[in-house]
Amino acid sequence: MGRLAKILVGIVGIVVLLLVGLTLLLQSGAVSNRVKDLVVPRVSAALGRELTVAGAKLSIFPSPRVALRGAKLAGRPNEPALAEMESLDVGVAFWPLATSLGKDVRVTHIALVKPVLNLVRAKDGTWNYEGLGGEAKTPPPQDPNAQKTKVVVDKATIQDGTVRYIDQQTGADARVALQKIDLDASNVGLGQPLDAKLSAAIASEEKNFEAQVHASKLPESAADLGPGKYPELTGTIALKGLDLAKFRAFFPSKVTRIMTGGRVDADAKLVTQDQKYVVDGGGKLSQVRLRGDPAQGGFKLHATADPASGAAQAKLSDIALKGPGVDLTGTATVDTKPQRVRFAFQGSTLDLAQVMALAPQEQQPEKPKGAPLLTAEQRKEVEALDVQGTVALQKVVRGAFAADDFKADLALDQGAFLIRQGSAKFFGGNVDAAGTRFDLSQALPTWNLKAKLEGVDLGKALAAFSGVAAVTGTTTGALDLNGAGVDWNALKKALTGKGALALKDGALTTADLGSSVLGAVSKGLQAAGKGNLAQKLTDDGKTSLKDLAASFTVEDGALKLAKALSFNAPFGAAQLGGKIGLGGELGLDGTATVSKEALSQVAGGSKIPLPSGLQVPLALGGTLSQPSVSVKADEAVTNLVSGAAKAKAAELQKDVTRRAQDEAKKGVGDILKGFGVGGH
């Protein structure tokens, strides 16, 4: 027993010495350098970008692996590294390594430990990952033992990866798009089938994305990729609880500013059909914030990608969004080659206040005056987009305003939606809004309204807007207005534009201009002893406005009349210049021409000659709902009376002369009679 124990102790001692010796041998750096020389050139050649490492270290326990510390994959000049990681761990098979004393290096697994992928979009719109898979700038040095080296990768993993997004077009700082990326892939190798499972957190602190993919066979090299040679893929994709409020930061600013809170959940299956990758699935929208109240919805997805051409298409059908003030359904199709978007939406209701409320409440940094909203590179990118679609809504509302049967043909024009064709029924008439532009991407949406009105009930429109139908009638005209937002108190101060309107069968319901004008004329005539009491007109406190026409510009919170406002009324006609405030304030002055028929009502008893029309200065102040009328009839009446007096004096003089002549003739006749002449 003692001898056996000594033998066992000797064997153990020999094994320990061998292990210590083997460890010292392997730790000498030869194996680490061999793995480094094996992996680094191959990765550089495969990706067409130089891979560098800061150092390499072999660890035997618990399993042999070489850690390539500080690994970096080169980016483009003046850009951060495309990828950098804490460590690129390369696992090797122990027994081949041990029995060959470090000469037979068989790679069993590769692990990317805490990799960071920097996605950079340059000012010219190109991405830093474009061109991957091409030839390396400098061919890697040839390993003289390359043909003798056996490279077998049973497993590849990514541990706690991160994807950062850097947009040099907008100057935005680097933002984390994906994090907590974990990947497990087996049978990793050129010419081998692949099974992979991926999980990540998309714009979230918690994981919300999972995907499983199976590839029938990977290509032998990037050069082998081509029509008919792409691997067949199958798998599943699941997205749970994507927060739109956080995810919008990774879209272009012209799109994201109109996005707000909400969640997206989606599931899809991946298959290969006719050498194209096909994704079929659907999803739902929940808690989409509209004015603080949640809206719900959903969609179906059918997407195809042709790896040979790089073209892809995504079709969204059965799109639905329903919530307070919003009830929409529709379809949308997105193509990548050429870049094109087509959509068609329809619904029963759309509240514009809800749409405007989609803009986030945080303040956007102000640009210098005159600075463009988009950079030159962004404008080129946006102009390259081909976005067109139609909208058909039974009702569009904004507060008390309502339009029915709204139909529009829309297109994206330099970052704003252009209404190429648009019509609606509006307060009993029709509105044609072709040419109108809406830029909803701004925190305060800007717009240019071009509208042709026909047969619109102005009284109903004013009542809906201000609560008072100060002016009634049917209006026809055209408007070209520019504004921002929908808050009237702020909007009316900055609204600009021009317009022209004509009013048929109209009336000013808040003032009887005829009574004011004729009353002033009557008082003047009475003071001169030439008039009667003014008779009450038949308008019952209002003024009929016939054949009213106006053209104006809009600035400084008012409609400034381009030429005098003209209309006919029961007392005659009027022409007024000045302005009408967008809040209803009146600043009009001009003349009222009192007709001969109206003058006869107040001056008929005096039997003075009446002109065909008497011009009286007239001014309107106050507001449309409570106007103040100023009539200065004194001078006009004075001229009328003095003119009549002169005419009467001339008539009296003629009468005296005529009578004197008659008397003279009579006297001569008597004399002649005395002489017996002329009588019988």
Tab-separated table of N, CA, C and O in Angstrom, residues 328-380:
chain	number	residue	atom	x	y	z
A	328	LEU	N	-59.809	57.068	-37.715
A	328	LEU	CA	-59.188	56.938	-39.030
A	328	LEU	C	-58.870	55.479	-39.333
A	328	LEU	O	-58.534	54.704	-38.445
A	329	THR	N	-58.967	55.127	-40.601
A	329	THR	CA	-58.500	53.840	-41.108
A	329	THR	C	-57.758	54.113	-42.408
A	329	THR	O	-57.915	55.175	-43.016
A	330	GLY	N	-56.941	53.141	-42.842
A	330	GLY	CA	-56.245	53.369	-44.098
A	330	GLY	C	-55.180	52.352	-44.396
A	330	GLY	O	-55.049	51.325	-43.722
A	331	THR	N	-54.395	52.667	-45.412
A	331	THR	CA	-53.290	51.821	-45.867
A	331	THR	C	-52.096	52.712	-46.195
A	331	THR	O	-52.249	53.910	-46.459
A	332	ALA	N	-50.917	52.097	-46.185
A	332	ALA	CA	-49.697	52.826	-46.544
A	332	ALA	C	-48.685	51.840	-47.114
A	332	ALA	O	-48.602	50.694	-46.672
A	333	THR	N	-47.928	52.286	-48.103
A	333	THR	CA	-46.892	51.469	-48.730
A	333	THR	C	-45.611	52.287	-48.808
A	333	THR	O	-45.622	53.445	-49.232
A	334	VAL	N	-44.498	51.667	-48.379
A	334	VAL	CA	-43.200	52.324	-48.398
A	334	VAL	C	-42.243	51.506	-49.250
A	334	VAL	O	-42.079	50.302	-49.023
A	335	ASP	N	-41.615	52.130	-50.239
A	335	ASP	CA	-40.616	51.498	-51.093
A	335	ASP	C	-39.274	52.178	-50.867
A	335	ASP	O	-39.210	53.397	-50.638
A	336	THR	N	-38.187	51.397	-50.959
A	336	THR	CA	-36.849	51.963	-50.783
A	336	THR	C	-36.170	52.299	-52.098
A	336	THR	O	-35.324	53.191	-52.146
A	337	LYS	N	-36.485	51.586	-53.160
A	337	LYS	CA	-35.884	51.854	-54.469
A	337	LYS	C	-36.974	51.822	-55.536
A	337	LYS	O	-37.409	50.742	-55.936
A	338	PRO	N	-37.389	53.008	-55.989
A	338	PRO	CA	-37.020	54.339	-55.501
A	338	PRO	C	-37.703	54.630	-54.165
A	338	PRO	O	-38.646	53.941	-53.772
A	339	GLN	N	-37.210	55.664	-53.456
A	339	GLN	CA	-37.813	56.037	-52.189
A	339	GLN	C	-39.199	56.623	-52.441
A	339	GLN	O	-39.339	57.682	-53.051
A	340	ARG	N	-40.203	55.916	-51.954
A	340	ARG	CA	-41.563	56.317	-52.293
A	340	ARG	C	-42.511	55.890	-51.189
A	340	ARG	O	-42.378	54.803	-50.616
A	341	VAL	N	-43.473	56.760	-50.890
A	341	VAL	CA	-44.511	56.460	-49.905
A	341	VAL	C	-45.862	56.781	-50.533
A	341	VAL	O	-46.047	57.854	-51.120
A	342	ARG	N	-46.786	55.847	-50.409
A	342	ARG	CA	-48.154	56.045	-50.871
A	342	ARG	C	-49.099	55.723	-49.720
A	342	ARG	O	-48.877	54.762	-48.984
A	343	PHE	N	-50.152	56.523	-49.565
A	343	PHE	CA	-51.076	56.268	-48.470
A	343	PHE	C	-52.490	56.663	-48.875
A	343	PHE	O	-52.699	57.463	-49.794
A	344	ALA	N	-53.437	56.095	-48.173
A	344	ALA	CA	-54.853	56.417	-48.358
A	344	ALA	C	-55.533	56.257	-47.007
A	344	ALA	O	-55.561	55.161	-46.449
A	345	PHE	N	-56.053	57.368	-46.490
A	345	PHE	CA	-56.724	57.340	-45.200
A	345	PHE	C	-58.147	57.856	-45.359
A	345	PHE	O	-58.418	58.759	-46.159
A	346	GLN	N	-59.016	57.273	-44.588
A	346	GLN	CA	-60.396	57.710	-44.576
A	346	GLN	C	-60.946	57.552	-43.160
A	346	GLN	O	-60.386	56.816	-42.354
A	347	GLY	N	-62.012	58.261	-42.892
A	347	GLY	CA	-62.576	58.146	-41.557
A	347	GLY	C	-63.793	59.017	-41.390
A	347	GLY	O	-64.187	59.779	-42.288
A	348	SER	N	-64.397	58.904	-40.236
A	348	SER	CA	-65.619	59.655	-39.957
A	348	SER	C	-65.315	61.006	-39.328
A	348	SER	O	-66.023	61.977	-39.577
A	349	THR	N	-64.247	61.091	-38.523
A	349	THR	CA	-64.003	62.321	-37.771
A	349	THR	C	-62.514	62.578	-37.623
A	349	THR	O	-61.734	61.659	-37.399
A	350	LEU	N	-62.140	63.845	-37.743
A	350	LEU	CA	-60.790	64.279	-37.412
A	350	LEU	C	-60.892	65.659	-36.780
A	350	LEU	O	-61.373	66.603	-37.400
A	351	ASP	N	-60.447	65.764	-35.541
A	351	ASP	CA	-60.429	67.033	-34.822
A	351	ASP	C	-59.037	67.640	-34.981
A	351	ASP	O	-58.053	67.095	-34.488
A	352	LEU	N	-58.956	68.780	-35.682
A	352	LEU	CA	-57.655	69.392	-35.933
A	352	LEU	C	-56.967	69.811	-34.641
A	352	LEU	O	-55.737	69.837	-34.569
A	353	ALA	N	-57.727	70.123	-33.619
A	353	ALA	CA	-57.111	70.460	-32.344
A	353	ALA	C	-56.360	69.265	-31.785
A	353	ALA	O	-55.306	69.415	-31.171
A	354	GLN	N	-56.869	68.061	-32.031
A	354	GLN	CA	-56.186	66.859	-31.571
A	354	GLN	C	-54.892	66.665	-32.352
A	354	GLN	O	-53.862	66.287	-31.796
A	355	VAL	N	-54.937	66.910	-33.663
A	355	VAL	CA	-53.732	66.743	-34.480
A	355	VAL	C	-52.662	67.719	-34.047
A	355	VAL	O	-51.490	67.367	-33.892
A	356	MET	N	-53.037	68.976	-33.830
A	356	MET	CA	-52.067	69.963	-33.393
A	356	MET	C	-51.512	69.610	-32.020
A	356	MET	O	-50.359	69.889	-31.707
A	357	ALA	N	-52.333	68.948	-31.193
A	357	ALA	CA	-51.880	68.569	-29.853
A	357	ALA	C	-50.856	67.452	-29.897
A	357	ALA	O	-50.234	67.143	-28.892
A	358	LEU	N	-50.666	66.821	-31.068
A	358	LEU	CA	-49.639	65.794	-31.178
A	358	LEU	C	-48.246	66.365	-30.969
A	358	LEU	O	-47.326	65.658	-30.588
A	359	ALA	N	-48.068	67.657	-31.251
A	359	ALA	CA	-46.746	68.252	-31.081
A	359	ALA	C	-46.364	68.232	-29.615
A	359	ALA	O	-47.164	68.580	-28.757
A	360	PRO	N	-45.156	67.811	-29.280
A	360	PRO	CA	-44.740	67.754	-27.877
A	360	PRO	C	-44.717	69.150	-27.256
A	360	PRO	O	-44.547	70.141	-27.940
A	361	GLN	N	-44.878	69.200	-25.965
A	361	GLN	CA	-45.008	70.472	-25.270
A	361	GLN	C	-43.666	71.138	-24.990
A	361	GLN	O	-43.615	72.318	-24.701
A	362	GLU	N	-42.574	70.372	-25.028
A	362	GLU	CA	-41.296	70.988	-24.692
A	362	GLU	C	-40.922	72.032	-25.728
A	362	GLU	O	-41.262	71.932	-26.895
A	363	GLN	N	-40.237	73.049	-25.282
A	363	GLN	CA	-39.851	74.140	-26.158
A	363	GLN	C	-38.739	73.692	-27.099
A	363	GLN	O	-37.781	73.055	-26.697
A	364	GLN	N	-38.881	74.068	-28.358
A	364	GLN	CA	-37.837	73.777	-29.334
A	364	GLN	C	-36.881	74.965	-29.391
A	364	GLN	O	-37.303	76.120	-29.311
A	365	PRO	N	-35.583	74.735	-29.518
A	365	PRO	CA	-34.652	75.863	-29.597
A	365	PRO	C	-34.938	76.714	-30.821
A	365	PRO	O	-35.188	76.198	-31.907
A	366	GLU	N	-34.926	78.033	-30.614
A	366	GLU	CA	-35.218	78.935	-31.714
A	366	GLU	C	-34.010	79.055	-32.635
A	366	GLU	O	-32.872	79.124	-32.195
A	367	LYS	N	-34.309	79.081	-33.932
A	367	LYS	CA	-33.253	79.273	-34.917
A	367	LYS	C	-33.057	80.770	-35.143
A	367	LYS	O	-33.973	81.567	-34.930
A	368	PRO	N	-31.868	81.187	-35.551
A	368	PRO	CA	-31.670	82.598	-35.877
A	368	PRO	C	-32.658	83.040	-36.955
A	368	PRO	O	-33.083	82.242	-37.791
A	369	LYS	N	-33.038	84.294	-36.908
A	369	LYS	CA	-33.995	84.811	-37.871
A	369	LYS	C	-33.479	84.612	-39.285
A	369	LYS	O	-32.351	84.962	-39.615
A	370	GLY	N	-34.337	84.018	-40.114
A	370	GLY	CA	-33.964	83.762	-41.497
A	370	GLY	C	-33.252	82.450	-41.715
A	370	GLY	O	-33.015	82.060	-42.858
A	371	ALA	N	-32.904	81.728	-40.626
A	371	ALA	CA	-32.198	80.455	-40.784
A	371	ALA	C	-33.157	79.401	-41.307
A	371	ALA	O	-34.316	79.339	-40.901
A	372	PRO	N	-32.734	78.534	-42.256
A	372	PRO	CA	-33.622	77.499	-42.799
A	372	PRO	C	-33.907	76.435	-41.756
A	372	PRO	O	-33.096	76.154	-40.870
A	373	LEU	N	-35.090	75.833	-41.853
A	373	LEU	CA	-35.459	74.765	-40.936
A	373	LEU	C	-34.651	73.507	-41.213
A	373	LEU	O	-34.403	72.703	-40.312
A	374	LEU	N	-34.228	73.309	-42.454
A	374	LEU	CA	-33.463	72.131	-42.833
A	374	LEU	C	-32.118	72.558	-43.403
A	374	LEU	O	-32.002	73.606	-44.038
A	375	THR	N	-31.095	71.737	-43.177
A	375	THR	CA	-29.806	71.992	-43.797
A	375	THR	C	-29.908	71.685	-45.287
A	375	THR	O	-30.875	71.072	-45.754
A	376	ALA	N	-28.890	72.109	-46.031
A	376	ALA	CA	-28.897	71.845	-47.471
A	376	ALA	C	-28.942	70.348	-47.745
A	376	ALA	O	-29.639	69.892	-48.658
A	377	GLU	N	-28.202	69.565	-46.940
A	377	GLU	CA	-28.199	68.107	-47.133
A	377	GLU	C	-29.564	67.516	-46.820
A	377	GLU	O	-30.050	66.629	-47.521
A	378	GLN	N	-30.221	68.037	-45.765
A	378	GLN	CA	-31.541	67.529	-45.413
A	378	GLN	C	-32.560	67.878	-46.486
A	378	GLN	O	-33.441	67.067	-46.799
A	379	ARG	N	-32.449	69.074	-47.052
A	379	ARG	CA	-33.389	69.452	-48.103
A	379	ARG	C	-33.257	68.540	-49.309
A	379	ARG	O	-34.245	68.152	-49.934
A	380	LYS	N	-32.016	68.177	-49.647
A	380	LYS	CA	-31.818	67.260	-50.764
A	380	LYS	C	-32.462	65.911	-50.470
A	380	LYS	O	-33.085	65.290	-51.339
